[in-house]
Coordinates of C-alpha atoms in Angstrom, one line a residue:
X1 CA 21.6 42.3 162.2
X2 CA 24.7 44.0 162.6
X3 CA 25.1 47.1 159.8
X4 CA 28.5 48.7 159.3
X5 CA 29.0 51.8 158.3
X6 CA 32.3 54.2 157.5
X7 CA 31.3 57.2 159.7
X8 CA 33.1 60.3 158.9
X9 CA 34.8 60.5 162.5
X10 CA 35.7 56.9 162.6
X11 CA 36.7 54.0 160.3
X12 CA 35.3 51.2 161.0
X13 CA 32.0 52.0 163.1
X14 CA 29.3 49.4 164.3
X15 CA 25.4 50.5 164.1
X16 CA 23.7 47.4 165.5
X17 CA 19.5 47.5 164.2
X18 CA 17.3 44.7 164.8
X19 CA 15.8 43.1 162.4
X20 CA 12.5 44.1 164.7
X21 CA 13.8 47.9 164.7
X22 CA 14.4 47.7 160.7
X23 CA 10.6 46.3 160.2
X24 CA 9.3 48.8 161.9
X25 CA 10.8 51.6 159.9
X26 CA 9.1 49.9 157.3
X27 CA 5.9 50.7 158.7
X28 CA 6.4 54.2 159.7
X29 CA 7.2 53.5 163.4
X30 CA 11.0 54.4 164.5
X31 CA 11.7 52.5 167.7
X32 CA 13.2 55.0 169.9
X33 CA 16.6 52.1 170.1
X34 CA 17.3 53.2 167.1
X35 CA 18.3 56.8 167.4
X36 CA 20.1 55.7 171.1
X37 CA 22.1 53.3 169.2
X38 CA 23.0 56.0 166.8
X39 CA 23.2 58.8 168.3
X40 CA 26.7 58.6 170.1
X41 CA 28.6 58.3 166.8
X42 CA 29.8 61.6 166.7
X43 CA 31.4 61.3 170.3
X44 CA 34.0 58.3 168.5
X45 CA 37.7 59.9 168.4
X46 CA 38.1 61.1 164.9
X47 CA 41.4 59.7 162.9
X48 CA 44.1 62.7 162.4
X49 CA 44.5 61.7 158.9
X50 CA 41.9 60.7 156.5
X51 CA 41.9 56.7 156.3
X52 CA 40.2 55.2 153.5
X53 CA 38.4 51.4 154.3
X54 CA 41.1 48.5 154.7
X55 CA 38.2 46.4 152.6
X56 CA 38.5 49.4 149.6
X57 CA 41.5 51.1 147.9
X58 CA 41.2 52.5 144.3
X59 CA 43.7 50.4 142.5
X60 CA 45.8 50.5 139.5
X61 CA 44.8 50.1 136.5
X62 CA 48.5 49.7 135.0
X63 CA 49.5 46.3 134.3
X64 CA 52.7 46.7 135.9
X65 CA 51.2 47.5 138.9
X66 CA 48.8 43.9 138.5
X67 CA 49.7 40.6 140.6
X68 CA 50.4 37.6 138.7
X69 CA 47.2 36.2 139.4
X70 CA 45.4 39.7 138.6
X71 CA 46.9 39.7 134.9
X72 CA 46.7 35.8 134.7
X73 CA 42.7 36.7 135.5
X74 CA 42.8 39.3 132.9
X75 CA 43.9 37.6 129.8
X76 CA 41.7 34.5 131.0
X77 CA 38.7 37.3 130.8
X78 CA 39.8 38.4 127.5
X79 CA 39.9 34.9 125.8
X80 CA 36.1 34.6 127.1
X81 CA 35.2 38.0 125.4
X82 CA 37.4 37.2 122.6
X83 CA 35.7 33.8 122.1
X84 CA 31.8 35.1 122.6
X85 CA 32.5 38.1 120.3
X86 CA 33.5 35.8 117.8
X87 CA 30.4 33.2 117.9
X88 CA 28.2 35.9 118.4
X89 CA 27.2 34.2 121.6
X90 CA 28.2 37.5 124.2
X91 CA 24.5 38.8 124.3
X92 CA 23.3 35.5 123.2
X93 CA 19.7 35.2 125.6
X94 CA 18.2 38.3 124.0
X95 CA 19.4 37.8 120.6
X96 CA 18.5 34.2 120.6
X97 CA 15.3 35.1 121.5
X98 CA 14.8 38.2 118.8
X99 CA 15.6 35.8 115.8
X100 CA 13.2 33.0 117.4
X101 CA 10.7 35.7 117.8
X102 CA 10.9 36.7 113.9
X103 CA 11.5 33.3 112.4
X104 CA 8.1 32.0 114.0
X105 CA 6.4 35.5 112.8
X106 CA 7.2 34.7 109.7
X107 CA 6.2 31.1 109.9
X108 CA 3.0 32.0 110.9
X109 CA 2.5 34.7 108.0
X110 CA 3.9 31.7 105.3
X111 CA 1.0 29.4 106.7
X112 CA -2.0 32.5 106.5
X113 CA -0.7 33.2 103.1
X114 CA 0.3 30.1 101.8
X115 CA 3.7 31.9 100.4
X116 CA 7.1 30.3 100.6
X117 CA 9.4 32.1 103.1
X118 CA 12.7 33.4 101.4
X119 CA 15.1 31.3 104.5
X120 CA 18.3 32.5 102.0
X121 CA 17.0 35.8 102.3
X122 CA 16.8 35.3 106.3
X123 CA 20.1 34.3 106.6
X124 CA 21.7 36.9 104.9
X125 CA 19.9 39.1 107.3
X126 CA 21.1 37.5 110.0
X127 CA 24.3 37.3 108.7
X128 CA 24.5 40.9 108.6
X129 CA 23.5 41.4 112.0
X130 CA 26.0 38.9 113.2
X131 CA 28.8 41.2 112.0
X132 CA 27.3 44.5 112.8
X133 CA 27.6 43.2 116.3
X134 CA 31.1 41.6 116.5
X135 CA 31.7 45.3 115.6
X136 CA 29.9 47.4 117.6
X137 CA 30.3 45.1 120.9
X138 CA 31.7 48.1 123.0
X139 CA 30.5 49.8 126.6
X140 CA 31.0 53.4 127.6
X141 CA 32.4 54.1 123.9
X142 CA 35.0 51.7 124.9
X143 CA 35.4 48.5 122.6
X144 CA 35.9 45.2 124.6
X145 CA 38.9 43.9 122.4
X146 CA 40.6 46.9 121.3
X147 CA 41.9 50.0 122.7
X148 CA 43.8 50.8 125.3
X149 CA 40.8 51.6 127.5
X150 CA 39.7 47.7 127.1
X151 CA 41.2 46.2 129.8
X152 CA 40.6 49.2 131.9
X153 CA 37.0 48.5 131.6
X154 CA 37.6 44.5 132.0
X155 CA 39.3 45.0 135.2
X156 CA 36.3 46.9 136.9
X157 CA 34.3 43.6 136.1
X158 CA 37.2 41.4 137.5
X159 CA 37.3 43.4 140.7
X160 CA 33.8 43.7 141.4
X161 CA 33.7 40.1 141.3
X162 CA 37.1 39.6 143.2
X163 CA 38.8 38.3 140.0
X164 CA 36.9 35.6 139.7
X165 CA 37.0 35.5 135.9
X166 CA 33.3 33.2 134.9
X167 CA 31.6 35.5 138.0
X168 CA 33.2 38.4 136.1
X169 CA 32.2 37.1 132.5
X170 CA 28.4 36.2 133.7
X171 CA 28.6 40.3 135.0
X172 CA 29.8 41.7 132.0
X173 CA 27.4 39.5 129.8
X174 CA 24.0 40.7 132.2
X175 CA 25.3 44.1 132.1
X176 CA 25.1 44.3 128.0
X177 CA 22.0 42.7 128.0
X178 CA 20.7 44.9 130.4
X179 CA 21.5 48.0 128.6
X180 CA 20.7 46.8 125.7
X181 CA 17.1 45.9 126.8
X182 CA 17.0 49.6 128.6
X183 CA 18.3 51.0 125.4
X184 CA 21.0 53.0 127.0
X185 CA 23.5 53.7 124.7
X186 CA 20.7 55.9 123.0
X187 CA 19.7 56.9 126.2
X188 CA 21.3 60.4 126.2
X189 CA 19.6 61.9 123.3
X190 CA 16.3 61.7 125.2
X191 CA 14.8 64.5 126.8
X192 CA 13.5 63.5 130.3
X193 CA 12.3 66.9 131.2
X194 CA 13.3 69.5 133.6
X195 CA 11.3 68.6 136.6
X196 CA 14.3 66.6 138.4
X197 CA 17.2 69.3 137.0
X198 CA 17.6 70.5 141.0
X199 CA 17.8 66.6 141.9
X200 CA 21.1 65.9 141.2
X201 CA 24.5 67.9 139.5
X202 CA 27.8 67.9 138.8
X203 CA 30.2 70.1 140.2
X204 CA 34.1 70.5 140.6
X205 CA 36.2 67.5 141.0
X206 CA 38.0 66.1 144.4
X207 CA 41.5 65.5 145.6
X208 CA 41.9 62.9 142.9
X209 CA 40.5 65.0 140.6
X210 CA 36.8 62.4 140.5
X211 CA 34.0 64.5 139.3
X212 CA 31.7 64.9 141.9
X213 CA 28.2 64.3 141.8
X214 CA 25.8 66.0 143.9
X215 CA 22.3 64.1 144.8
X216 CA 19.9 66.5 146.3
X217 CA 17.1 64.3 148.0
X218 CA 15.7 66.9 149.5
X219 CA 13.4 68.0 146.9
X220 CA 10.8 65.3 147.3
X221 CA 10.1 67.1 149.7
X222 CA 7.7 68.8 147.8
X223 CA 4.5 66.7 147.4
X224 CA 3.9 68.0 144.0
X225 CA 7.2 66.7 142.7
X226 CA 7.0 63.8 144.8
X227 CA 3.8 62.3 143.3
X228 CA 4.9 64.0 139.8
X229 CA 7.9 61.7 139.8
X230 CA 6.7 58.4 142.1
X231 CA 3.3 58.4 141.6
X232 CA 2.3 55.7 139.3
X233 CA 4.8 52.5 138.5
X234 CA 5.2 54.0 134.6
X235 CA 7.1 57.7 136.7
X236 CA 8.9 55.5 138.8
X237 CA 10.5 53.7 136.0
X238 CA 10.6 57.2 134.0
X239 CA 12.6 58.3 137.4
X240 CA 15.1 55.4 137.2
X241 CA 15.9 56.2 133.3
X242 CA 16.4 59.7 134.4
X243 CA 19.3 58.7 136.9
X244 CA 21.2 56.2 134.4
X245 CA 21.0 59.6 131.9
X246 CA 22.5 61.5 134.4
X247 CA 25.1 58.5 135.3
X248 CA 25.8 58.1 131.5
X249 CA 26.5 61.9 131.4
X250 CA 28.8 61.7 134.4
X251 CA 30.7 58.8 132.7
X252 CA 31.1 60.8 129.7
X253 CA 33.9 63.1 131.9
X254 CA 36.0 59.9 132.3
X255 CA 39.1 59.1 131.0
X256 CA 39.3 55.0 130.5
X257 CA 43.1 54.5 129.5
X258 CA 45.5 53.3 132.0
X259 CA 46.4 56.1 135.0
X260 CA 43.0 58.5 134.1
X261 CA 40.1 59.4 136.3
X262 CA 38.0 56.4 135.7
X263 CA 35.1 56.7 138.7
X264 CA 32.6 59.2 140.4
X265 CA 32.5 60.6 143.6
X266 CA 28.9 60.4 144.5
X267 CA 27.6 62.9 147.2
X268 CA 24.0 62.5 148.5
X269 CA 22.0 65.1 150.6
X270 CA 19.3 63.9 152.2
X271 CA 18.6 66.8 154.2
X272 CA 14.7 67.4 154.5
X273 CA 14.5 64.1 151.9
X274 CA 11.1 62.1 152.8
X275 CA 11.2 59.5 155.5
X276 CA 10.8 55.6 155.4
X277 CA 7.3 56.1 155.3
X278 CA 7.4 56.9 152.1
X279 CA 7.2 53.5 149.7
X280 CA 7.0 54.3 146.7
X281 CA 10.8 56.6 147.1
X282 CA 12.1 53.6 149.4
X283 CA 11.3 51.6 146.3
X284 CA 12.4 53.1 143.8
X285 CA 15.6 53.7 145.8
X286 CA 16.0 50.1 146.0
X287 CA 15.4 48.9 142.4
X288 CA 17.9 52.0 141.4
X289 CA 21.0 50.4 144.0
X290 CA 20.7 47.0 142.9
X291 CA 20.3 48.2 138.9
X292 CA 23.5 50.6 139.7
X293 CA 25.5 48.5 141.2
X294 CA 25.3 45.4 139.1
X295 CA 25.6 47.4 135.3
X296 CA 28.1 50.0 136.6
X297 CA 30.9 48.1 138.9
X298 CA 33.9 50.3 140.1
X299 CA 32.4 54.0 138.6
X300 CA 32.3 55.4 141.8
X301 CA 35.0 56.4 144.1
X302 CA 33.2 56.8 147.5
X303 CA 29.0 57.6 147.6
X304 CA 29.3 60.5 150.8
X305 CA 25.8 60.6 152.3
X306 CA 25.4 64.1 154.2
X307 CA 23.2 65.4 156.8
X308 CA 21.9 62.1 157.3
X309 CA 18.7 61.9 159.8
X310 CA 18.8 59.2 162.4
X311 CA 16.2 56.9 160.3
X312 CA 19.0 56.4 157.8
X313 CA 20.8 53.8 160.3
X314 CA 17.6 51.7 160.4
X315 CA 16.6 52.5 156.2
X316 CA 20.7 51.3 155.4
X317 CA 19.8 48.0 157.6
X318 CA 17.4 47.1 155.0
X319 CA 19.3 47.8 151.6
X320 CA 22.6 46.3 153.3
X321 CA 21.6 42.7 152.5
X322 CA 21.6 43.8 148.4
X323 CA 25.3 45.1 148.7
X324 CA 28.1 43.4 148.1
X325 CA 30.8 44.1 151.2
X326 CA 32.9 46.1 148.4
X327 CA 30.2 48.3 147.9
X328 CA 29.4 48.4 151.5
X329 CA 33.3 49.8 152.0
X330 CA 32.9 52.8 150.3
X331 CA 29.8 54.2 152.0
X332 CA 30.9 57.4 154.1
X333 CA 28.1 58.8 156.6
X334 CA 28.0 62.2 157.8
X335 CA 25.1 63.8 160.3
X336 CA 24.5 67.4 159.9
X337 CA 27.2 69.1 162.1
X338 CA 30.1 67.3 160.2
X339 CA 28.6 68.1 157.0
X340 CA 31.7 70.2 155.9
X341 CA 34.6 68.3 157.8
X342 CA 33.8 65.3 156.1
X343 CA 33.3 66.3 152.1
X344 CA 36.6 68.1 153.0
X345 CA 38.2 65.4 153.1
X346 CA 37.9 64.4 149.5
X347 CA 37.0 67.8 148.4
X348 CA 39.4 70.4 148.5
X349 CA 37.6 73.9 150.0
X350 CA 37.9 75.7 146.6
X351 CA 35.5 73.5 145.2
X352 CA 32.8 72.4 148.0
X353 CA 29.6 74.5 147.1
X354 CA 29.0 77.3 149.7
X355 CA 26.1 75.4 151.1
X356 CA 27.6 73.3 152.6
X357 CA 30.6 75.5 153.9
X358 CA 33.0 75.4 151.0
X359 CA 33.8 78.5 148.6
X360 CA 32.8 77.4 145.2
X361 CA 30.2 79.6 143.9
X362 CA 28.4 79.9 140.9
X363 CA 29.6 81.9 138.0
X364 CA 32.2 83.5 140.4
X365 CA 33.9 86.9 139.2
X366 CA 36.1 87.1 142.3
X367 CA 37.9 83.9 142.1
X368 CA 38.7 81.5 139.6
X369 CA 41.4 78.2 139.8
X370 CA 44.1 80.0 138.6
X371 CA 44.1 82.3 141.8
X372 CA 46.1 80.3 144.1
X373 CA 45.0 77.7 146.7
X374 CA 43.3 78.3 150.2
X375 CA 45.7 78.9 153.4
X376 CA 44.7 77.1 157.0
X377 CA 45.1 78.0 160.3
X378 CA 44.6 76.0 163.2
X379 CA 43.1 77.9 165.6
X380 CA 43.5 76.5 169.6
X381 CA 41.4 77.0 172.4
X382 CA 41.1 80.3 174.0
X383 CA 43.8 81.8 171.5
X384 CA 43.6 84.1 168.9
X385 CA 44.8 84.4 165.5
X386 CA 45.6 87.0 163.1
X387 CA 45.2 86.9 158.8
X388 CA 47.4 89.6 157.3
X389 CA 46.3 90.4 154.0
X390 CA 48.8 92.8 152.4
X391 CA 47.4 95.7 150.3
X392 CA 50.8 97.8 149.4
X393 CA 49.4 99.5 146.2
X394 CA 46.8 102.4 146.7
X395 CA 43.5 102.2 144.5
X396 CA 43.1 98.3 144.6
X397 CA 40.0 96.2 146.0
X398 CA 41.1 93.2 148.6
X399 CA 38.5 90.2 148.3
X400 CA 38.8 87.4 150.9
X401 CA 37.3 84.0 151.8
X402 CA 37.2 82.9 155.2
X403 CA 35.8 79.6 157.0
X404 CA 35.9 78.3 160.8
X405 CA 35.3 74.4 161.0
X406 CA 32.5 74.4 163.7
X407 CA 32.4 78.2 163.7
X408 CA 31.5 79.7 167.4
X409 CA 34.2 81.8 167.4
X410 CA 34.4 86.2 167.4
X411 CA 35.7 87.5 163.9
X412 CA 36.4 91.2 162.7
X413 CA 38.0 92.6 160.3
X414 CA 40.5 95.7 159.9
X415 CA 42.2 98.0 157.4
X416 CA 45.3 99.2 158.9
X417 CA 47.3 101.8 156.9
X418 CA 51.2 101.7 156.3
X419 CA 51.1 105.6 157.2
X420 CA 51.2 105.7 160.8
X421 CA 49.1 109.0 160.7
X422 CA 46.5 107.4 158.8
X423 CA 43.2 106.3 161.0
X424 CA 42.3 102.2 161.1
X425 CA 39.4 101.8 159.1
X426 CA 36.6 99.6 160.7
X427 CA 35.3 96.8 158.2
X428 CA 33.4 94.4 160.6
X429 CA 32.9 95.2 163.8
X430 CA 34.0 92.1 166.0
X431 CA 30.7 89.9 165.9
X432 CA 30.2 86.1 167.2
X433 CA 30.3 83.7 164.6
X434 CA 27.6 81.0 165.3
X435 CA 27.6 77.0 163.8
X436 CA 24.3 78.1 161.1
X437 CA 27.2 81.4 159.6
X438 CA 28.2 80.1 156.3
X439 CA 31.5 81.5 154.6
X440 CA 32.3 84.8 155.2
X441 CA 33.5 86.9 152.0
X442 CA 34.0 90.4 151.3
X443 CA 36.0 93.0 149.8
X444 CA 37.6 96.3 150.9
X445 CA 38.8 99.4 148.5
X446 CA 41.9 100.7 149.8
X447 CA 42.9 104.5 149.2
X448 CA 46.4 104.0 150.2
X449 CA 49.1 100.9 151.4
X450 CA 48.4 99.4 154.0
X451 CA 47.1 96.4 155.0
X452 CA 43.2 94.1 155.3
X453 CA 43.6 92.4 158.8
X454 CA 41.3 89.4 160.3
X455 CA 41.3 88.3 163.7
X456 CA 39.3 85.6 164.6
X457 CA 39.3 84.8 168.7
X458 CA 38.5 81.1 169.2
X459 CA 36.5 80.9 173.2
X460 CA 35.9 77.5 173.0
X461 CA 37.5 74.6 174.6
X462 CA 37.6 73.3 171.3
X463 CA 40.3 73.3 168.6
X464 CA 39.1 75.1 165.4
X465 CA 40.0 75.2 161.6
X466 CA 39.9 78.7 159.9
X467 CA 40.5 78.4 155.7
X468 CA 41.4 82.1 154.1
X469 CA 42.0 82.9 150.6
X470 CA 42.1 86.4 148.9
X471 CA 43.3 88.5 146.2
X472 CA 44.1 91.9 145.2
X473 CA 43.0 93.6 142.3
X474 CA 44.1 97.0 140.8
X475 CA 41.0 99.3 140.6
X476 CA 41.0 100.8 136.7
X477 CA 40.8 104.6 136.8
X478 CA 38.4 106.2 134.4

């Protein structure tokens, strides 16, 4: 089969995996074709801008900005919600089947006992629950026939079924049942215990200002956890509530009226994150995709997937079939040395976690958002470059940030004084910057004016990237 893939160098990037090769990854044995078909991604031409899929664009959710067919689509899905609301008929398969259930309970009781069954008092009951529901009918804290976030919600449907209003309706209708059934809109009151709090996070928001979600596979790594979490079929599904909590949460920082942040940008690691072999993960993994995509349609932006090993090719041939092409288009892949090229472009620097070569830190004293934004330099073969940091004041501390895309490149640093009688103080020797040096930052305590100088001397035959941000701060005298 042929898989595609949007590979963070290229836009539109063939993997081809037999359907022999993919079986075989099922079974624990890689066929060496698959990493040769793989492993020359990297070497594709990368795009000088960032190009998002022509399948995929994140559209409007103005209705001035719909075609006529979009809004005609809209208001046809509106009627349907309208009219099902209204006959109680919108979540009519479970509910059907809860009343049958209770009227033939208490039929059986009336013929043990011999008592008469109250039906008036039944269908006042009923009655009741009728119009409890035409009230509380709503998803995300957003009621289907009111509010201006309605028909933001209704158009995720419509476009996950490519406006094709009864596909859309039959969604929407599966997707209450579903979470009605799962009991999710209780579902963030429970406490599913610690054990996963390093599996996943939120953290900073990306050029669109989508929160962005962090999934750290690599912690099943650890057998304990693993079997604590996949063991048994009961901590499997216990596993799979824990990520529609942590979805719901992540939902929670949306806006649903027209022209707000209305998805996630999903980031997954799967450094050191255990291999095909694996079943019970695999899975789990997906039973999760298939759940996530059919009850949440449009919620995320883009799903990143970093430092991705070469038995993901083969692993994404087998959960391709279960995803719809629009899903497909949003899938981004980056192997380990692109790691930071790619989240940064959707994440600005200033909020890429320092592990994976950006300068957002936790609980950071130094820098906060209101500082100012991050400066780049591009940095050509066999040339050098300079960073002037001005220090005019005496009795201030400097603090600087500094990255190199790809790294490999010789870095000092230098206080120079204004006073030309005044020595050059040595801060960092000039050392060689290697691919495995995170970001550099540091701080210097100036005496008098002058001056914080970097020079960063590129060897390569490569282009490179070098980000910088700093500030000065005014030391307070005792």
């Amino acid at each position: 089969m042929t898989v595609e893939v949007s590979v963070e160098e290229t836009k539109n990037t063939e993997v081809v995996v037999s359907e022999k090769q993919a079986k075989m990854v099922n079974e624990n044995e890689v066929d060496e074709k698959v990493v040769e078909n793989t492993q020359n991604v990297e070497d594709e031409p990368k795009p000088s801008v960032v190009e998002k899929s022509s399948s995929y664009r994140e559209e409007s959710n103005y209705l001035s900005d719909l075609k006529d067919g979009e809004k005609k689509a809209l208001s046809e899905l509106k009627l349907k919600v309208e009219e099902a609301i209204s006959s109680n008929t919108l979540i009519v398969s479970e509910v059907k089947k809860d009343k049958e259930h209770i009227s033939n309970e208490k039929k059986d009781k009336t013929e043990e006992t011999d008592e008469k069954v109250d039906e008036k008092s039944i269908k006042e009951e009923e009655s009741e629950t009728k119009t409890e529901e035409i009230e509380d009918i709503s998803i995300w804290g957003v009621p289907l026939l009111s509010g201006e976030g309605s028909d933001v919600i209704l158009l995720k449907f419509l476009r996950a079924r490519e406006f094709k209003v009864n596909e859309a309706f039959e969604m929407l209708k599966k997707t209450l049942v579903w979470r009605k059934d799962f009991k999710i809109e209780s579902i963030l009151d429970e406490d599913l215990g610690e054990d996963l709090a390093n599996a996943a996070y939120m953290k900073g928001n990306d050029r669109e200002n989508h929160p962005v979600c962090y999934n750290i596979f690599g912690v099943f790594g650890n057998e304990e956890l693993y079997q604590k979490t996949f063991g048994t079929e009961a901590k499997r599904e216990q596993f799979l509530r824990w990520r529609f909590q942590f979805m719901e949460k992540g939902i929670q920082k949306l806006d649903f009226r027209p022209g707000g942040v209305t998805s996630i940008l999903q980031v997954y690691d799967l450094k050191n994150c255990p291999g095909p072999s694996k079943k019970e993960i695999r899975n789990a993994t997906y039973k999760a995709v298939g759940l996530l995509q059919d009850n949440y349609p449009e919620l995320v932006a883009k799903n990143v997937f970093i430092n991705v090993p070469f038995w993901y090719y083969a692993f994404y041939s087998l959960i391709s079939p279960f995803l719809t092409q629009r899903s497909k288009s949003k899938f981004v892949v980056a192997r380990p040395p692109k790691v930071t090229e790619t989240l940064l472009r959707y994440i600005p620097l200033d909020e890429i976690p320092t592990q994976y070569g950006g300068f957002k830190r936790e609980n950071d004293s130094e820098f906060s958002a209101e500082d100012g934004g991050v400066s780049e330099i591009i940095l050509k073969p066999g040339s050098t470059e300079t960073i002037e940091i001005p220090a005019p004041d005496g009795g201030s501390t400097v603090t600087w940030d500094l990255a190199v895309l790809g790294w490999e490149v010789s870095y000092k640093e230098e206080f120079i004084p204004t006073d030309e009688g005044s020595y050059t103080v040595i801060i960092q020797k000039q050392k060689k910057m290697d691919s495995i040096e995170g970001p550099v930052r540091n701080s210097f305590k100036n005496n008098e004016p002058g001056k914080v100088v970097l020079t960063i001397q590129n060897q390569s035959k490569k282009k490179k990237r070098v980000f910088c941000r700093h500030q000065n701060q005014k030391n307070c005298s005792a």
